[in-house]
Amino acid sequence: MSHSSAADHALAEPCPVRNAYEHKVSADGLIADAIQRKAADRLDRLVNDLAEARPATKSSALGWLFGKRREKKNVRGLYLHGGVGRGKTMLMDMFFDHAPLKRKRRSHFNDFMADVHDRIGAHREALKNGEAKRDDPIPPVAEQIAEESWLICFDEFTVTDIADAMVLSRLFSALFDNGCVLVATSNVAPSDLYGDGLNRPLFTPFIDVLKAHTDVMELDSGRDYRLDKLSALPVYMNPLSEETAQRMDEAWQTAIDGENEAAVAVEVKGRTIDVSRAAGPMARFTFEELCARPLGARDYMALADRFDHFFIDGVPQMDLDRRNEAKRFILLVDTLYDRKKSLHLSAAASAEELYVGKSGTESFEFDRTISRLIEMRDESWPPQAGDAVEY
């Protein structure tokens, strides 16, 4: 009696990622791109490497997928990097859907590391209670994760937190020793991760570990297809009305382009900012969520590091009674402008009429905000690499 497995299926369809890509070109109007096709072919090789990496057990062709005994595997992962809108998330989705494994995990890097720190904390608590024996929590945590997920996929890999940076080299050395395979997408090359981070020399060994276990491939700075789509969307919508709300909803749905919307948490210096609506590099907020809460420059920078496209609903007219919200809105716009992020918002009035206070520093600081909001509405925003920005 023959057995059928996910691995058998993958090998029967030798180019599942490339086929999914070509279907999107023919059926969904995706503009074909030679570099994306090359990446799809490399991901297909990885699909087949994973399918062939471990022979079936005597009892079942699926035994190697579900058995508890793990052998080290010599499968190189892949690190895809390139600018915003180069199709990295799309390719990751196609690959993950066709990866012939049950034990696989796809998550945002920050969510994965939050789980790691929780496991480290739980191990230390168990050690204190006499329920664990090993003093070093990294090896048992890596074993737990490897037992759950042979394949680990990160979309938008970025390192901003020193607590993450300090454990990455040892953690991933242990994960790779346990046979894990890593596939990641990022806006930056491995050598640029944690570029200006505190105590970076303690982080840099991770870069060598990463390069030793993954192939690095650049999706070059060609055409930004996501920006092509976003540039056609309304940017500044006023006044606030049911029609404006509908236009914002339509713009948001067009921007996320079928990606799953979910709540995420962005970590900032040991605390978290809850983002109720996120999809890939897109995030949607209400004005109250961003400007009525006690957020500061570091918070807005962390959000700008995590997301590239911001949708903000319900910006009200502000006066002296809302000067704190006005200060935060000024700071938020400054941050998004400096980081060259795209902004879509609905507001009670035109940019020139958003702040109606007649005294205080906000009244003249808001002039800069007006100028930036107007510039960010232009179809050429955000500027591409090498373009000058007027300050």
mmCIF file of C-alpha atoms in Angstrom:
data_model
loop_
_atom_site.group_PDB
_atom_site.id
_atom_site.type_symbol
_atom_site.label_atom_id
_atom_site.label_comp_id
_atom_site.label_asym_id
_atom_site.label_seq_id
_atom_site.Cartn_x
_atom_site.Cartn_y
_atom_site.Cartn_z
ATOM 1 C CA MET A 1 0.000 0.000 0.000
ATOM 2 C CA SER A 2 1.498 3.349 -0.967
ATOM 3 C CA HIS A 3 1.517 6.402 1.232
ATOM 4 C CA SER A 4 0.881 9.969 0.072
ATOM 5 C CA SER A 5 2.553 12.896 1.826
ATOM 6 C CA ALA A 6 2.939 16.658 1.627
ATOM 7 C CA ALA A 7 6.499 16.005 0.503
ATOM 8 C CA ASP A 8 5.287 13.736 -2.306
ATOM 9 C CA HIS A 9 2.889 16.456 -3.427
ATOM 10 C CA ALA A 10 5.635 19.102 -3.459
ATOM 11 C CA LEU A 11 7.891 16.933 -5.574
ATOM 12 C CA ALA A 12 5.012 16.136 -7.954
ATOM 13 C CA GLU A 13 4.680 19.880 -8.537
ATOM 14 C CA PRO A 14 8.316 20.898 -9.009
ATOM 15 C CA CYS A 15 7.755 24.666 -9.244
ATOM 16 C CA PRO A 16 4.861 25.542 -6.907
ATOM 17 C CA VAL A 17 6.076 29.043 -6.005
ATOM 18 C CA ARG A 18 6.856 29.964 -9.617
ATOM 19 C CA ASN A 19 3.492 28.554 -10.706
ATOM 20 C CA ALA A 20 1.684 30.604 -8.046
ATOM 21 C CA TYR A 21 3.610 33.685 -9.173
ATOM 22 C CA GLU A 22 2.773 33.170 -12.851
ATOM 23 C CA HIS A 23 -0.881 32.626 -11.946
ATOM 24 C CA LYS A 24 -0.891 35.991 -10.187
ATOM 25 C CA VAL A 25 0.624 37.562 -13.308
ATOM 26 C CA SER A 26 -1.957 36.048 -15.652
ATOM 27 C CA ALA A 27 -5.045 36.101 -13.429
ATOM 28 C CA ASP A 28 -4.541 39.105 -11.151
ATOM 29 C CA GLY A 29 -2.689 41.520 -13.410
ATOM 30 C CA LEU A 30 0.581 41.447 -11.471
ATOM 31 C CA ILE A 31 3.359 43.053 -13.537
ATOM 32 C CA ALA A 32 5.957 40.366 -14.241
ATOM 33 C CA ASP A 33 9.376 41.079 -12.777
ATOM 34 C CA ALA A 34 12.573 39.179 -13.638
ATOM 35 C CA ILE A 35 14.074 39.518 -10.150
ATOM 36 C CA GLN A 36 10.872 38.300 -8.517
ATOM 37 C CA ARG A 37 10.848 35.292 -10.852
ATOM 38 C CA LYS A 38 14.438 34.515 -9.885
ATOM 39 C CA ALA A 39 13.464 34.667 -6.198
ATOM 40 C CA ALA A 40 10.472 32.393 -6.848
ATOM 41 C CA ASP A 41 12.783 29.854 -8.506
ATOM 42 C CA ARG A 42 15.160 29.955 -5.525
ATOM 43 C CA LEU A 43 12.227 29.414 -3.148
ATOM 44 C CA ASP A 44 11.127 26.446 -5.269
ATOM 45 C CA ARG A 45 14.572 24.895 -4.816
ATOM 46 C CA LEU A 46 14.122 25.324 -1.092
ATOM 47 C CA VAL A 47 10.678 23.680 -1.236
ATOM 48 C CA ASN A 48 12.280 20.636 -2.820
ATOM 49 C CA ASP A 49 15.263 20.704 -0.436
ATOM 50 C CA LEU A 50 12.837 20.576 2.476
ATOM 51 C CA ALA A 51 10.859 17.742 0.909
ATOM 52 C CA GLU A 52 14.001 15.680 0.306
ATOM 53 C CA ALA A 53 15.892 16.556 3.492
ATOM 54 C CA ARG A 54 14.787 13.552 5.518
ATOM 55 C CA PRO A 55 13.859 10.091 4.303
ATOM 56 C CA ALA A 56 10.544 8.540 5.265
ATOM 57 C CA THR A 57 10.463 6.150 8.196
ATOM 58 C CA LYS A 58 9.625 2.494 7.649
ATOM 59 C CA SER A 59 6.153 2.939 9.058
ATOM 60 C CA SER A 60 5.032 5.982 7.132
ATOM 61 C CA ALA A 61 6.148 8.457 4.525
ATOM 62 C CA LEU A 62 4.942 11.120 6.951
ATOM 63 C CA GLY A 63 6.918 9.764 9.862
ATOM 64 C CA TRP A 64 9.776 12.214 9.490
ATOM 65 C CA LEU A 65 7.312 15.114 9.670
ATOM 66 C CA PHE A 66 5.659 14.021 12.892
ATOM 67 C CA GLY A 67 8.246 11.910 14.682
ATOM 68 C CA LYS A 68 9.846 13.282 17.828
ATOM 69 C CA ARG A 69 13.387 12.209 16.965
ATOM 70 C CA ARG A 70 15.160 14.993 15.100
ATOM 71 C CA GLU A 71 18.263 14.674 13.002
ATOM 72 C CA LYS A 72 20.381 17.637 12.013
ATOM 73 C CA LYS A 73 19.519 18.783 8.522
ATOM 74 C CA ASN A 74 21.785 20.461 6.039
ATOM 75 C CA VAL A 75 19.226 22.717 4.381
ATOM 76 C CA ARG A 76 20.247 26.310 3.755
ATOM 77 C CA GLY A 77 17.549 28.887 4.287
ATOM 78 C CA LEU A 78 17.054 32.146 2.434
ATOM 79 C CA TYR A 79 17.268 35.819 3.411
ATOM 80 C CA LEU A 80 15.474 38.088 0.900
ATOM 81 C CA HIS A 81 16.061 41.811 1.208
ATOM 82 C CA GLY A 82 15.057 44.842 -0.800
ATOM 83 C CA GLY A 83 13.130 48.083 -0.691
ATOM 84 C CA VAL A 84 9.489 48.606 0.117
ATOM 85 C CA GLY A 85 7.072 47.305 -2.506
ATOM 86 C CA ARG A 86 9.405 44.766 -4.098
ATOM 87 C CA GLY A 87 7.062 41.822 -3.453
ATOM 88 C CA LYS A 88 8.912 40.204 -0.546
ATOM 89 C CA THR A 89 5.768 39.507 1.499
ATOM 90 C CA MET A 90 3.946 38.137 -1.550
ATOM 91 C CA LEU A 91 6.778 35.697 -2.272
ATOM 92 C CA MET A 92 6.999 34.696 1.381
ATOM 93 C CA ASP A 93 3.269 33.911 1.424
ATOM 94 C CA MET A 94 3.574 31.766 -1.710
ATOM 95 C CA PHE A 95 6.543 29.874 -0.298
ATOM 96 C CA PHE A 96 5.011 29.286 3.116
ATOM 97 C CA ASP A 97 1.786 27.978 1.591
ATOM 98 C CA HIS A 98 3.749 25.384 -0.414
ATOM 99 C CA ALA A 99 6.442 24.456 2.113
ATOM 100 C CA PRO A 100 5.846 20.693 2.547
ATOM 101 C CA LEU A 101 5.836 20.651 6.350
ATOM 102 C CA LYS A 102 3.408 20.558 9.215
ATOM 103 C CA ARG A 103 5.923 21.932 11.674
ATOM 104 C CA LYS A 104 6.390 25.389 10.247
ATOM 105 C CA ARG A 105 5.906 28.840 11.681
ATOM 106 C CA ARG A 106 5.433 32.225 10.024
ATOM 107 C CA SER A 107 5.431 35.308 12.196
ATOM 108 C CA HIS A 108 6.667 38.849 12.491
ATOM 109 C CA PHE A 109 10.110 38.916 14.047
ATOM 110 C CA ASN A 110 9.002 41.051 17.013
ATOM 111 C CA ASP A 111 6.197 38.601 17.851
ATOM 112 C CA PHE A 112 8.637 35.685 17.652
ATOM 113 C CA MET A 113 11.120 37.381 19.982
ATOM 114 C CA ALA A 114 8.382 38.264 22.473
ATOM 115 C CA ASP A 115 7.581 34.539 22.598
ATOM 116 C CA VAL A 116 11.280 33.732 23.075
ATOM 117 C CA HIS A 117 11.597 36.147 26.007
ATOM 118 C CA ASP A 118 8.437 34.673 27.568
ATOM 119 C CA ARG A 119 9.950 31.189 27.302
ATOM 120 C CA ILE A 120 13.238 32.393 28.804
ATOM 121 C CA GLY A 121 11.321 33.933 31.695
ATOM 122 C CA ALA A 122 9.316 30.740 32.219
ATOM 123 C CA HIS A 123 12.502 28.661 32.264
ATOM 124 C CA ARG A 124 14.109 30.921 34.850
ATOM 125 C CA GLU A 125 10.994 30.701 37.004
ATOM 126 C CA ALA A 126 11.024 26.902 36.703
ATOM 127 C CA LEU A 127 14.710 26.868 37.633
ATOM 128 C CA LYS A 128 14.003 28.958 40.718
ATOM 129 C CA ASN A 129 11.244 26.530 41.720
ATOM 130 C CA GLY A 130 13.488 23.526 41.235
ATOM 131 C CA GLU A 131 11.540 22.353 38.190
ATOM 132 C CA ALA A 132 14.383 22.797 35.688
ATOM 133 C CA LYS A 133 18.031 21.794 35.787
ATOM 134 C CA ARG A 134 19.928 23.796 33.181
ATOM 135 C CA ASP A 135 21.019 27.274 34.276
ATOM 136 C CA ASP A 136 21.279 28.589 30.714
ATOM 137 C CA PRO A 137 17.761 29.018 29.277
ATOM 138 C CA ILE A 138 18.818 29.350 25.625
ATOM 139 C CA PRO A 139 19.437 25.642 24.797
ATOM 140 C CA PRO A 140 16.117 24.357 26.216
ATOM 141 C CA VAL A 141 14.173 27.240 24.650
ATOM 142 C CA ALA A 142 15.773 26.520 21.269
ATOM 143 C CA GLU A 143 14.914 22.828 21.650
ATOM 144 C CA GLN A 144 11.276 23.680 22.399
ATOM 145 C CA ILE A 145 10.984 25.924 19.352
ATOM 146 C CA ALA A 146 12.765 23.432 17.077
ATOM 147 C CA GLU A 147 10.452 20.644 18.242
ATOM 148 C CA GLU A 148 7.445 22.797 17.312
ATOM 149 C CA SER A 149 8.739 24.317 14.079
ATOM 150 C CA TRP A 150 11.426 22.981 11.787
ATOM 151 C CA LEU A 151 10.852 25.829 9.329
ATOM 152 C CA ILE A 152 10.776 29.395 10.706
ATOM 153 C CA CYS A 153 9.699 32.265 8.439
ATOM 154 C CA PHE A 154 10.067 35.942 9.350
ATOM 155 C CA ASP A 155 8.461 38.709 7.324
ATOM 156 C CA GLU A 156 10.029 42.167 7.734
ATOM 157 C CA PHE A 157 13.025 41.060 9.790
ATOM 158 C CA THR A 158 14.369 44.067 11.694
ATOM 159 C CA VAL A 159 16.239 44.346 14.984
ATOM 160 C CA THR A 160 15.665 47.433 17.134
ATOM 161 C CA ASP A 161 15.561 46.124 20.696
ATOM 162 C CA ILE A 162 18.797 45.559 22.624
ATOM 163 C CA ALA A 163 17.280 42.645 24.567
ATOM 164 C CA ASP A 164 16.670 40.874 21.223
ATOM 165 C CA ALA A 165 20.067 41.807 19.843
ATOM 166 C CA MET A 166 21.925 40.354 22.802
ATOM 167 C CA VAL A 167 20.440 36.840 22.501
ATOM 168 C CA LEU A 168 20.146 36.411 18.734
ATOM 169 C CA SER A 169 23.561 34.909 18.035
ATOM 170 C CA ARG A 170 23.318 32.224 20.733
ATOM 171 C CA LEU A 171 19.622 31.576 20.102
ATOM 172 C CA PHE A 172 19.948 31.005 16.366
ATOM 173 C CA SER A 173 23.172 29.031 16.722
ATOM 174 C CA ALA A 174 21.161 26.696 18.964
ATOM 175 C CA LEU A 175 18.171 26.664 16.589
ATOM 176 C CA PHE A 176 20.368 25.810 13.613
ATOM 177 C CA ASP A 177 22.127 23.120 15.673
ATOM 178 C CA ASN A 178 18.662 21.655 16.253
ATOM 179 C CA GLY A 179 18.063 21.541 12.504
ATOM 180 C CA CYS A 180 15.850 24.614 12.027
ATOM 181 C CA VAL A 181 15.673 26.277 8.626
ATOM 182 C CA LEU A 182 15.187 30.051 8.414
ATOM 183 C CA VAL A 183 13.541 32.048 5.634
ATOM 184 C CA ALA A 184 13.318 35.804 6.166
ATOM 185 C CA THR A 185 12.453 38.994 4.336
ATOM 186 C CA SER A 186 13.851 42.376 5.296
ATOM 187 C CA ASN A 187 14.272 45.905 4.025
ATOM 188 C CA VAL A 188 18.007 45.757 4.790
ATOM 189 C CA ALA A 189 20.955 43.483 4.051
ATOM 190 C CA PRO A 190 22.183 41.309 6.947
ATOM 191 C CA SER A 191 25.219 43.538 7.510
ATOM 192 C CA ASP A 192 22.901 46.525 8.096
ATOM 193 C CA LEU A 193 20.723 44.893 10.762
ATOM 194 C CA TYR A 194 20.753 46.757 14.092
ATOM 195 C CA GLY A 195 22.876 49.373 12.310
ATOM 196 C CA ASP A 196 22.956 52.060 14.992
ATOM 197 C CA GLY A 197 22.053 49.811 17.898
ATOM 198 C CA LEU A 198 23.464 50.048 21.381
ATOM 199 C CA ASN A 199 26.430 47.694 21.989
ATOM 200 C CA ARG A 200 26.302 46.570 18.350
ATOM 201 C CA PRO A 201 29.610 44.619 18.525
ATOM 202 C CA LEU A 202 27.793 42.155 20.791
ATOM 203 C CA PHE A 203 25.219 41.670 18.028
ATOM 204 C CA THR A 204 27.481 41.300 14.988
ATOM 205 C CA PRO A 205 28.325 37.589 15.582
ATOM 206 C CA PHE A 206 24.693 36.907 14.681
ATOM 207 C CA ILE A 207 25.331 38.271 11.174
ATOM 208 C CA ASP A 208 28.004 35.591 10.615
ATOM 209 C CA VAL A 209 25.651 32.911 11.995
ATOM 210 C CA LEU A 210 22.899 34.121 9.655
ATOM 211 C CA LYS A 211 25.138 34.096 6.586
ATOM 212 C CA ALA A 212 26.455 30.650 7.456
ATOM 213 C CA HIS A 213 22.966 29.138 7.365
ATOM 214 C CA THR A 214 21.079 31.159 4.737
ATOM 215 C CA ASP A 215 21.655 32.312 1.193
ATOM 216 C CA VAL A 216 21.299 36.079 0.886
ATOM 217 C CA MET A 217 19.405 37.390 -2.132
ATOM 218 C CA GLU A 218 18.598 40.987 -2.974
ATOM 219 C CA LEU A 219 15.374 42.005 -4.668
ATOM 220 C CA ASP A 220 17.035 45.055 -6.159
ATOM 221 C CA SER A 221 15.709 48.597 -5.951
ATOM 222 C CA GLY A 222 13.673 48.350 -9.108
ATOM 223 C CA ARG A 223 10.114 49.422 -9.510
ATOM 224 C CA ASP A 224 8.050 49.758 -6.321
ATOM 225 C CA TYR A 225 4.765 48.137 -7.298
ATOM 226 C CA ARG A 226 3.102 48.817 -3.971
ATOM 227 C CA LEU A 227 3.763 52.540 -4.348
ATOM 228 C CA ASP A 228 2.294 52.447 -7.853
ATOM 229 C CA LYS A 229 -0.953 51.260 -6.313
ATOM 230 C CA LEU A 230 -0.828 53.560 -3.278
ATOM 231 C CA SER A 231 -0.090 56.656 -5.359
ATOM 232 C CA ALA A 232 -3.511 56.290 -6.969
ATOM 233 C CA LEU A 233 -5.331 56.294 -3.611
ATOM 234 C CA PRO A 234 -6.834 59.368 -1.934
ATOM 235 C CA VAL A 235 -4.418 60.761 0.671
ATOM 236 C CA TYR A 236 -6.138 63.553 2.600
ATOM 237 C CA MET A 237 -9.891 63.199 2.969
ATOM 238 C CA ASN A 238 -12.131 65.807 4.598
ATOM 239 C CA PRO A 239 -14.526 66.677 6.119
ATOM 240 C CA LEU A 240 -15.444 63.769 8.376
ATOM 241 C CA SER A 241 -18.568 62.067 7.041
ATOM 242 C CA GLU A 242 -19.957 58.671 6.121
ATOM 243 C CA GLU A 243 -18.665 59.187 2.588
ATOM 244 C CA THR A 244 -15.169 59.998 3.881
ATOM 245 C CA ALA A 245 -15.214 56.929 6.138
ATOM 246 C CA GLN A 246 -16.203 54.782 3.166
ATOM 247 C CA ARG A 247 -13.386 56.240 1.055
ATOM 248 C CA MET A 248 -10.899 55.471 3.838
ATOM 249 C CA ASP A 249 -12.189 51.899 4.048
ATOM 250 C CA GLU A 250 -11.879 51.455 0.297
ATOM 251 C CA ALA A 251 -8.353 52.892 0.288
ATOM 252 C CA TRP A 252 -7.345 50.596 3.142
ATOM 253 C CA GLN A 253 -8.726 47.490 1.423
ATOM 254 C CA THR A 254 -6.949 48.400 -1.800
ATOM 255 C CA ALA A 255 -3.683 48.969 0.061
ATOM 256 C CA ILE A 256 -3.661 45.710 2.011
ATOM 257 C CA ASP A 257 -4.572 43.850 -1.189
ATOM 258 C CA GLY A 258 -6.036 40.775 0.466
ATOM 259 C CA GLU A 259 -3.469 40.446 3.247
ATOM 260 C CA ASN A 260 -4.863 39.284 6.567
ATOM 261 C CA GLU A 261 -5.559 42.100 8.992
ATOM 262 C CA ALA A 262 -4.587 41.497 12.610
ATOM 263 C CA ALA A 263 -3.705 43.203 15.876
ATOM 264 C CA VAL A 264 0.002 43.437 16.687
ATOM 265 C CA ALA A 265 2.096 44.799 19.538
ATOM 266 C CA VAL A 266 5.163 46.966 18.921
ATOM 267 C CA GLU A 267 7.710 46.821 21.718
ATOM 268 C CA VAL A 268 9.401 49.998 22.931
ATOM 269 C CA LYS A 269 11.891 49.820 25.791
ATOM 270 C CA GLY A 270 10.141 47.030 27.645
ATOM 271 C CA ARG A 271 6.567 48.165 27.029
ATOM 272 C CA THR A 272 4.225 47.699 24.110
ATOM 273 C CA ILE A 273 2.118 49.834 21.810
ATOM 274 C CA ASP A 274 -1.004 47.981 20.731
ATOM 275 C CA VAL A 275 -1.833 48.341 17.043
ATOM 276 C CA SER A 276 -5.357 47.069 16.497
ATOM 277 C CA ARG A 277 -5.232 46.927 12.680
ATOM 278 C CA ALA A 278 -2.124 45.868 10.782
ATOM 279 C CA ALA A 279 -1.387 44.003 7.554
ATOM 280 C CA GLY A 280 2.222 43.598 6.476
ATOM 281 C CA PRO A 281 3.802 47.071 6.318
ATOM 282 C CA MET A 282 0.364 48.739 6.624
ATOM 283 C CA ALA A 283 -1.130 50.035 9.866
ATOM 284 C CA ARG A 284 -4.416 51.770 10.555
ATOM 285 C CA PHE A 285 -5.123 53.891 13.626
ATOM 286 C CA THR A 286 -7.646 56.337 14.958
ATOM 287 C CA PHE A 287 -6.421 59.799 15.894
ATOM 288 C CA GLU A 288 -7.274 58.988 19.506
ATOM 289 C CA GLU A 289 -5.054 55.890 19.480
ATOM 290 C CA LEU A 290 -2.052 57.858 18.257
ATOM 291 C CA CYS A 291 -2.474 61.291 19.802
ATOM 292 C CA ALA A 292 -4.762 61.019 22.858
ATOM 293 C CA ARG A 293 -2.533 58.393 24.479
ATOM 294 C CA PRO A 294 0.713 59.527 26.192
ATOM 295 C CA LEU A 295 3.013 58.593 23.307
ATOM 296 C CA GLY A 296 6.308 60.306 22.565
ATOM 297 C CA ALA A 297 9.058 60.537 19.965
ATOM 298 C CA ARG A 298 10.502 57.094 20.724
ATOM 299 C CA ASP A 299 7.056 55.521 20.310
ATOM 300 C CA TYR A 300 6.437 57.144 16.945
ATOM 301 C CA MET A 301 9.920 56.166 15.762
ATOM 302 C CA ALA A 302 9.264 52.552 16.761
ATOM 303 C CA LEU A 303 6.000 52.556 14.811
ATOM 304 C CA ALA A 304 7.766 54.088 11.794
ATOM 305 C CA ASP A 305 10.437 51.382 12.019
ATOM 306 C CA ARG A 306 7.715 48.723 11.988
ATOM 307 C CA PHE A 307 5.358 50.139 9.320
ATOM 308 C CA ASP A 308 5.762 51.958 6.008
ATOM 309 C CA HIS A 309 2.190 53.071 5.322
ATOM 310 C CA PHE A 310 -0.033 54.792 7.885
ATOM 311 C CA PHE A 311 -3.814 55.252 7.748
ATOM 312 C CA ILE A 312 -5.246 57.605 10.397
ATOM 313 C CA ASP A 313 -8.998 58.028 10.904
ATOM 314 C CA GLY A 314 -10.764 61.009 12.435
ATOM 315 C CA VAL A 315 -8.247 63.824 12.851
ATOM 316 C CA PRO A 316 -10.286 66.587 14.552
ATOM 317 C CA GLN A 317 -9.891 70.333 14.581
ATOM 318 C CA MET A 318 -7.662 71.202 17.525
ATOM 319 C CA ASP A 319 -7.486 74.251 19.756
ATOM 320 C CA LEU A 320 -5.908 75.170 23.101
ATOM 321 C CA ASP A 321 -8.073 72.597 24.870
ATOM 322 C CA ARG A 322 -6.446 69.896 22.760
ATOM 323 C CA ARG A 323 -2.927 71.307 22.701
ATOM 324 C CA ASN A 324 -1.420 68.049 24.029
ATOM 325 C CA GLU A 325 -2.999 66.115 21.166
ATOM 326 C CA ALA A 326 -1.806 68.833 18.771
ATOM 327 C CA LYS A 327 1.770 68.507 20.076
ATOM 328 C CA ARG A 328 1.678 64.757 19.505
ATOM 329 C CA PHE A 329 0.183 65.161 16.046
ATOM 330 C CA ILE A 330 2.964 67.604 15.130
ATOM 331 C CA LEU A 331 5.560 65.136 16.392
ATOM 332 C CA LEU A 332 3.889 62.228 14.596
ATOM 333 C CA VAL A 333 3.827 64.026 11.242
ATOM 334 C CA ASP A 334 7.449 65.115 11.713
ATOM 335 C CA THR A 335 8.457 61.500 12.353
ATOM 336 C CA LEU A 336 6.589 60.078 9.363
ATOM 337 C CA TYR A 337 7.926 62.852 7.147
ATOM 338 C CA ASP A 338 11.532 62.391 8.259
ATOM 339 C CA ARG A 339 11.259 58.616 7.760
ATOM 340 C CA LYS A 340 9.611 59.087 4.334
ATOM 341 C CA LYS A 341 6.492 57.103 5.234
ATOM 342 C CA SER A 342 3.229 57.332 3.313
ATOM 343 C CA LEU A 343 0.229 58.798 5.111
ATOM 344 C CA HIS A 344 -3.497 58.571 4.371
ATOM 345 C CA LEU A 345 -5.882 60.298 6.736
ATOM 346 C CA SER A 346 -9.405 61.542 7.214
ATOM 347 C CA ALA A 347 -9.810 64.918 8.914
ATOM 348 C CA ALA A 348 -12.463 67.340 10.072
ATOM 349 C CA ALA A 349 -11.006 70.202 8.015
ATOM 350 C CA SER A 350 -8.323 71.084 5.514
ATOM 351 C CA ALA A 351 -4.724 70.981 6.722
ATOM 352 C CA GLU A 352 -4.671 74.776 6.956
ATOM 353 C CA GLU A 353 -7.680 74.734 9.313
ATOM 354 C CA LEU A 354 -6.807 71.776 11.541
ATOM 355 C CA TYR A 355 -5.307 73.844 14.345
ATOM 356 C CA VAL A 356 -7.367 76.889 15.363
ATOM 357 C CA GLY A 357 -5.572 77.869 18.595
ATOM 358 C CA LYS A 358 -4.307 81.447 18.501
ATOM 359 C CA SER A 359 -1.606 81.292 21.172
ATOM 360 C CA GLY A 360 1.133 78.973 22.366
ATOM 361 C CA THR A 361 3.991 77.403 20.428
ATOM 362 C CA GLU A 362 1.645 74.999 18.677
ATOM 363 C CA SER A 363 0.145 77.825 16.634
ATOM 364 C CA PHE A 364 3.380 78.465 14.727
ATOM 365 C CA GLU A 365 4.772 74.901 14.973
ATOM 366 C CA PHE A 366 1.645 73.722 13.175
ATOM 367 C CA ASP A 367 2.675 75.766 10.129
ATOM 368 C CA ARG A 368 5.429 73.198 9.550
ATOM 369 C CA THR A 369 2.894 70.396 9.941
ATOM 370 C CA ILE A 370 0.626 72.018 7.327
ATOM 371 C CA SER A 371 3.538 72.292 4.899
ATOM 372 C CA ARG A 372 4.487 68.660 5.416
ATOM 373 C CA LEU A 373 0.939 67.371 5.107
ATOM 374 C CA ILE A 374 0.629 69.205 1.796
ATOM 375 C CA GLU A 375 3.934 67.785 0.542
ATOM 376 C CA MET A 376 2.979 64.273 1.639
ATOM 377 C CA ARG A 377 -0.201 64.556 -0.467
ATOM 378 C CA ASP A 378 1.823 64.960 -3.661
ATOM 379 C CA GLU A 379 1.870 61.967 -6.015
ATOM 380 C CA SER A 380 5.693 61.919 -5.855
ATOM 381 C CA TRP A 381 5.598 61.149 -2.094
ATOM 382 C CA PRO A 382 7.332 59.254 -0.589
ATOM 383 C CA PRO A 383 10.587 60.157 -2.336
ATOM 384 C CA GLN A 384 12.632 57.257 -3.619
ATOM 385 C CA ALA A 385 16.229 56.566 -2.688
ATOM 386 C CA GLY A 386 18.448 59.390 -3.879
ATOM 387 C CA ASP A 387 15.631 61.961 -4.080
ATOM 388 C CA ALA A 388 16.076 65.115 -2.064
ATOM 389 C CA VAL A 389 13.633 66.059 0.665
ATOM 390 C CA GLU A 390 12.997 69.710 1.491
ATOM 391 C CA TYR A 391 13.479 70.413 5.180
#
